[in-house]
Coordinates of C-alpha atoms and ligand atoms in Angstrom, one line a residue:
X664 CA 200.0 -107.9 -78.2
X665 CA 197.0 -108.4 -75.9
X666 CA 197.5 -106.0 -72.6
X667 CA 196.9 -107.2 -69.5
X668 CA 194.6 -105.3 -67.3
X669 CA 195.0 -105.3 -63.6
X670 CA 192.4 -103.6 -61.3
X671 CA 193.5 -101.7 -57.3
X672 CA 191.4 -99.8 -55.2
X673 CA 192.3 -96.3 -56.2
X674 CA 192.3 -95.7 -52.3
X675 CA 191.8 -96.4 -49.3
X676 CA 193.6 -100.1 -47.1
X677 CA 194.6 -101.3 -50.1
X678 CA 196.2 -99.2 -52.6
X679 CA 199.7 -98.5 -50.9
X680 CA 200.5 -102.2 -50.4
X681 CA 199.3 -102.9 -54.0
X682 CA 201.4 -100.8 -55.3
X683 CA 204.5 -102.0 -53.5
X684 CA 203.7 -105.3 -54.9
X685 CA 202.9 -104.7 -58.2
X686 CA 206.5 -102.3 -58.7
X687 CA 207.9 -105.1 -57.1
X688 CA 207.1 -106.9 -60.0
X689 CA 209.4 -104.8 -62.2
X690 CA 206.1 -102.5 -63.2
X691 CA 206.8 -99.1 -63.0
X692 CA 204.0 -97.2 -61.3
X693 CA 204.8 -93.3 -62.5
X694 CA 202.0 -91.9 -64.2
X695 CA 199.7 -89.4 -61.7
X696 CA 196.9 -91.0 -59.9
X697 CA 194.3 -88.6 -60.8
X698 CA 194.0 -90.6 -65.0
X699 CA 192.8 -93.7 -63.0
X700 CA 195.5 -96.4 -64.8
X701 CA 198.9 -96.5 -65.0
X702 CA 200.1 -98.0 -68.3
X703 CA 203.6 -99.7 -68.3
X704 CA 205.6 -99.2 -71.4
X705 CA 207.8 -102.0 -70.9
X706 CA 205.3 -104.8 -69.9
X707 CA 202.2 -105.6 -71.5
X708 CA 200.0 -104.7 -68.5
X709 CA 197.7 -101.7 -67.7
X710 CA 196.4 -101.1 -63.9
X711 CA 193.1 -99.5 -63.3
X712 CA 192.6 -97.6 -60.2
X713 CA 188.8 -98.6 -58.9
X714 CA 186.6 -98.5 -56.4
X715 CA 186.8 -101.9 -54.7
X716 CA 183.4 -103.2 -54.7
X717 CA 183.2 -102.7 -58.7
X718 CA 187.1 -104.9 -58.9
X719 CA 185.1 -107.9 -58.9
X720 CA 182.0 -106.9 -61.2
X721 CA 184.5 -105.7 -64.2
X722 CA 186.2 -109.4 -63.7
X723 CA 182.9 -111.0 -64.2
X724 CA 182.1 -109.1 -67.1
X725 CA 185.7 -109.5 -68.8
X726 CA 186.4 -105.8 -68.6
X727 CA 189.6 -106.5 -66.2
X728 CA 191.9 -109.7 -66.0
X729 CA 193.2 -109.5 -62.3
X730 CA 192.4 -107.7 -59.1
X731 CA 193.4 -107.0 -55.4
X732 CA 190.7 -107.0 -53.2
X733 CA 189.8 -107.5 -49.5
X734 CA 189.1 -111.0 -48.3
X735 CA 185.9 -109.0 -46.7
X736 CA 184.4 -107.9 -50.1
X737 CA 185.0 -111.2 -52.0
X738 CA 182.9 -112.6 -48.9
X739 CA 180.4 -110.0 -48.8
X740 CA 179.6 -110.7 -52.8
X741 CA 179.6 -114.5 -52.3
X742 CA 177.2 -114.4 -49.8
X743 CA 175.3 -112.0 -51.7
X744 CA 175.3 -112.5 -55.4
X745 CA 176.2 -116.5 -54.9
X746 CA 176.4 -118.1 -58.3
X747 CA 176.2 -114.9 -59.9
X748 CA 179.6 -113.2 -60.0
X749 CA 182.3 -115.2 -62.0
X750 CA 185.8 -115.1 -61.1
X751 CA 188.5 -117.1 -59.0
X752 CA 190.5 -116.7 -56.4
X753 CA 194.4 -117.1 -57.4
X754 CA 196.2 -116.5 -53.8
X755 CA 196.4 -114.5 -51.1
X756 CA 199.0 -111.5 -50.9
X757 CA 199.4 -111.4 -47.0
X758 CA 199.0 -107.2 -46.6
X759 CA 196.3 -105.7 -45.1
X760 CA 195.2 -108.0 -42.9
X761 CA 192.3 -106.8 -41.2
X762 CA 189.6 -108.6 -39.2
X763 CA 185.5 -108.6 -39.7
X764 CA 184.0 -108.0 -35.6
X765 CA 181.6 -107.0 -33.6
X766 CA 181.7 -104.8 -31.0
X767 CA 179.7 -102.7 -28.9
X768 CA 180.3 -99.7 -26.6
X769 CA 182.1 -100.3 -23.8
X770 CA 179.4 -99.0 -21.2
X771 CA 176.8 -101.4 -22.9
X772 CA 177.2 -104.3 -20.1
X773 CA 176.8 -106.5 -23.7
X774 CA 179.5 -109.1 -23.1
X775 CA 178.5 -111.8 -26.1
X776 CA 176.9 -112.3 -29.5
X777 CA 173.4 -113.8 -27.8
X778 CA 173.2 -110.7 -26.3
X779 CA 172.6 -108.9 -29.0
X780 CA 169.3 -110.4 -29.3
X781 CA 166.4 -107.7 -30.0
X782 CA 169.1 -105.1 -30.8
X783 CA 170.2 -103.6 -34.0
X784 CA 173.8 -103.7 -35.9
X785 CA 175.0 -101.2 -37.9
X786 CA 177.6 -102.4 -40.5
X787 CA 179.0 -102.2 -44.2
X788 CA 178.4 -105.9 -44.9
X789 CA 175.1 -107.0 -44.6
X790 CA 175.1 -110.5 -46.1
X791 CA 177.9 -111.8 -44.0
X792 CA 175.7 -110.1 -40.9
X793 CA 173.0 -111.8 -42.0
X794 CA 174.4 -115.5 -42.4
X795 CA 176.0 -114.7 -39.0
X796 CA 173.1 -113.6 -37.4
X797 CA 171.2 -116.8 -38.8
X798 CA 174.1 -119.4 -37.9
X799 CA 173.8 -118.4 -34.5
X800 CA 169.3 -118.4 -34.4
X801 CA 170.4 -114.8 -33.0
X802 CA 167.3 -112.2 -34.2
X803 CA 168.7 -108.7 -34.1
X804 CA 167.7 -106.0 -36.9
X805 CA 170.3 -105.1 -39.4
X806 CA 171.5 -101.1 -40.4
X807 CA 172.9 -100.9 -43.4
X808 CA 175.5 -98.0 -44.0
X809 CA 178.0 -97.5 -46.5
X810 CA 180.7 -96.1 -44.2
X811 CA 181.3 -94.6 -40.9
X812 CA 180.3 -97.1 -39.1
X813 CA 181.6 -96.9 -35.9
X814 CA 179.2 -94.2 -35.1
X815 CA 176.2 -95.3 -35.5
X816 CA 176.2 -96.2 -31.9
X817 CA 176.7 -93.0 -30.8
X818 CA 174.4 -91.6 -33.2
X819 CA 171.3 -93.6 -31.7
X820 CA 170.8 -95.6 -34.6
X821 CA 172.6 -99.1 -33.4
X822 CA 173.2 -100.9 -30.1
X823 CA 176.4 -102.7 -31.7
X824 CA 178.2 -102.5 -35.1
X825 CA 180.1 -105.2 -37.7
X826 CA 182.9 -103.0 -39.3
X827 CA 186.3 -103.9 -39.8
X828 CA 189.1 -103.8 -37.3
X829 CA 192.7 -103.3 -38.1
X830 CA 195.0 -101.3 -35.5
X831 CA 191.3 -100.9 -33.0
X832 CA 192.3 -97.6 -32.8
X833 CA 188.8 -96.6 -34.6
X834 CA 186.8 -98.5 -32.0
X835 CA 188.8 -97.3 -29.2
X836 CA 188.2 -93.5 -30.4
X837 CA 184.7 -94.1 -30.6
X838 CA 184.3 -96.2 -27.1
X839 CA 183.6 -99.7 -28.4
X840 CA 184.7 -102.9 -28.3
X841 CA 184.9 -106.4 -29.9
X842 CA 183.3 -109.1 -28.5
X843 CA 183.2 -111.6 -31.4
X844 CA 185.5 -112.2 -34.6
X845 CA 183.6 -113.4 -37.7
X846 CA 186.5 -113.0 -40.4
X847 CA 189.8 -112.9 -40.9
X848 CA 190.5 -110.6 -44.0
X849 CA 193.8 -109.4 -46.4
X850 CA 194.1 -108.9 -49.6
X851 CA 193.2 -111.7 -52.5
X852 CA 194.8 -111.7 -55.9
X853 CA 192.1 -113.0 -58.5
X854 CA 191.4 -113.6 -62.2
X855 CA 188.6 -114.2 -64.6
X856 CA 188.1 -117.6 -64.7
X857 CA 190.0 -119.8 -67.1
X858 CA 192.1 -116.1 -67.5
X859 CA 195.4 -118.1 -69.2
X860 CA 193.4 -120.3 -71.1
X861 CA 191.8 -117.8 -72.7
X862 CA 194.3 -115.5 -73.2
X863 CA 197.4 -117.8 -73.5
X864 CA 198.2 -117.3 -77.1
X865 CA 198.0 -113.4 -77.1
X866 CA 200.2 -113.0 -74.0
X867 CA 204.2 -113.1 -73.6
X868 CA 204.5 -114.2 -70.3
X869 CA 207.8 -113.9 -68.3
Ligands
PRP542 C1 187.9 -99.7 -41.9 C2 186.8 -99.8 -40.9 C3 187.2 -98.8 -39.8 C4 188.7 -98.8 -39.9 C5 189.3 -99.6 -38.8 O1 187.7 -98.7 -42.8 O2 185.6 -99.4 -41.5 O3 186.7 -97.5 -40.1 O4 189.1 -99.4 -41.2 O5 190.7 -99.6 -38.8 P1 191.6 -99.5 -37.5 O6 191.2 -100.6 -36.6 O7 193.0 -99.5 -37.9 O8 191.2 -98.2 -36.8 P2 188.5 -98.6 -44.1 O9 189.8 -97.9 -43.9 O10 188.7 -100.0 -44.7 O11 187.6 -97.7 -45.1 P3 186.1 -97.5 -45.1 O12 185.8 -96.3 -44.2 O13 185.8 -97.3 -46.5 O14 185.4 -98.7 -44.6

């Protein structure tokens, strides 16, 4: 029988929550974390434990059937890679709800978005700073970092960042603060497209 293969961020916001859902689903979830999948023996389904950015890639290329992934990627990719990424969006979970802002130190005097005019904004999501940036004929130069965000202000290298905010308690410890809300992000369950068609005659499905 054809296994179905189900890809989770191996760590970070995600991966607790995942899993709580997915055992919830009678799946049991005991081998170690450190093999990167957990293979159940009484269902027909095998979970990969990714990096989240690549969840969506393997979909598109047919390598995984299903993933749990962040609102804030899936919306990162599509305004990046557009038509180019192929895979659909099945539901929403309602966990990790987190939100896309920016913010700026406290002690900035920087009180909206058009005042970040001629200033530059560090963040992990480029294309979604972009089409903001553009939306709102606001010119400011974009730095792109991969993490840590939140202190690039302090580091010299940004006037204002556009980083995720869950709790705040990250922007409180490094002295910022929001002043705009650009997304509202939690996880997203999705497939390959036309998964079921595809696989409907090779799969028991409770
Ligand atoms: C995000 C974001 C902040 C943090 C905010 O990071 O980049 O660092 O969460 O959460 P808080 O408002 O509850 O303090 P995430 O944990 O998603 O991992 P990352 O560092 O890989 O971006």
């Amino acid at each position: 029988m054809e296994r179905i293969k189900i890809g989770i961020q191996k760590q970070g916001r995600l991966y607790e929550e995942s899993c709580v859902l997915l055992r919830s689903c009678g799946l049991k979830l005991s081998q170690s974390k450190d093999q990167l999948l957990y293979r159940s023996h009484d269902m027909p389904v095998d979970i990969l434990l990714l990096r989240d950015n690549d969840i969506p890639y393997l979909i598109h290329q047919e390598e995984c059937d299903l993933g749990i992934v962040g609102r804030n990627l899936i919306s990162e990719l599509m305004e990046k890679e557009n038509q180019f990424l192929s895979f659909q969006e099945i539901m929403p979970l309602s966990f990790s709800e987190c939100k896309l802002c920016l913010a700026v130190p406290k002690d900035s005097g920087i009180k909206n978005v058009h005042e970040l005019s001629n200033k530059k904004i560090a963040t992990s999501h480029p294309a979604l700073l972009k089409t903001f940036l553009k939306k709102n004929k606001i010119q400011a130069s974009i730095v792109h970092l991969s993490g840590a965000v939140e202190i690039a202000p302090r580091l010299g290298i940004a006037d204002a960042i556009f980083d995720l905010v869950s709790s705040g308690a990250t922007l409180t410890a490094n002295q910022l603060q929001p002043i705009a809300t650009v997304l509202e992000s939690e996880a997203l369950l999705i497939q390959q497209k036309n998964l079921f068609q595809k696989k409907k005659k090779k799969l028991w499905i409770a």
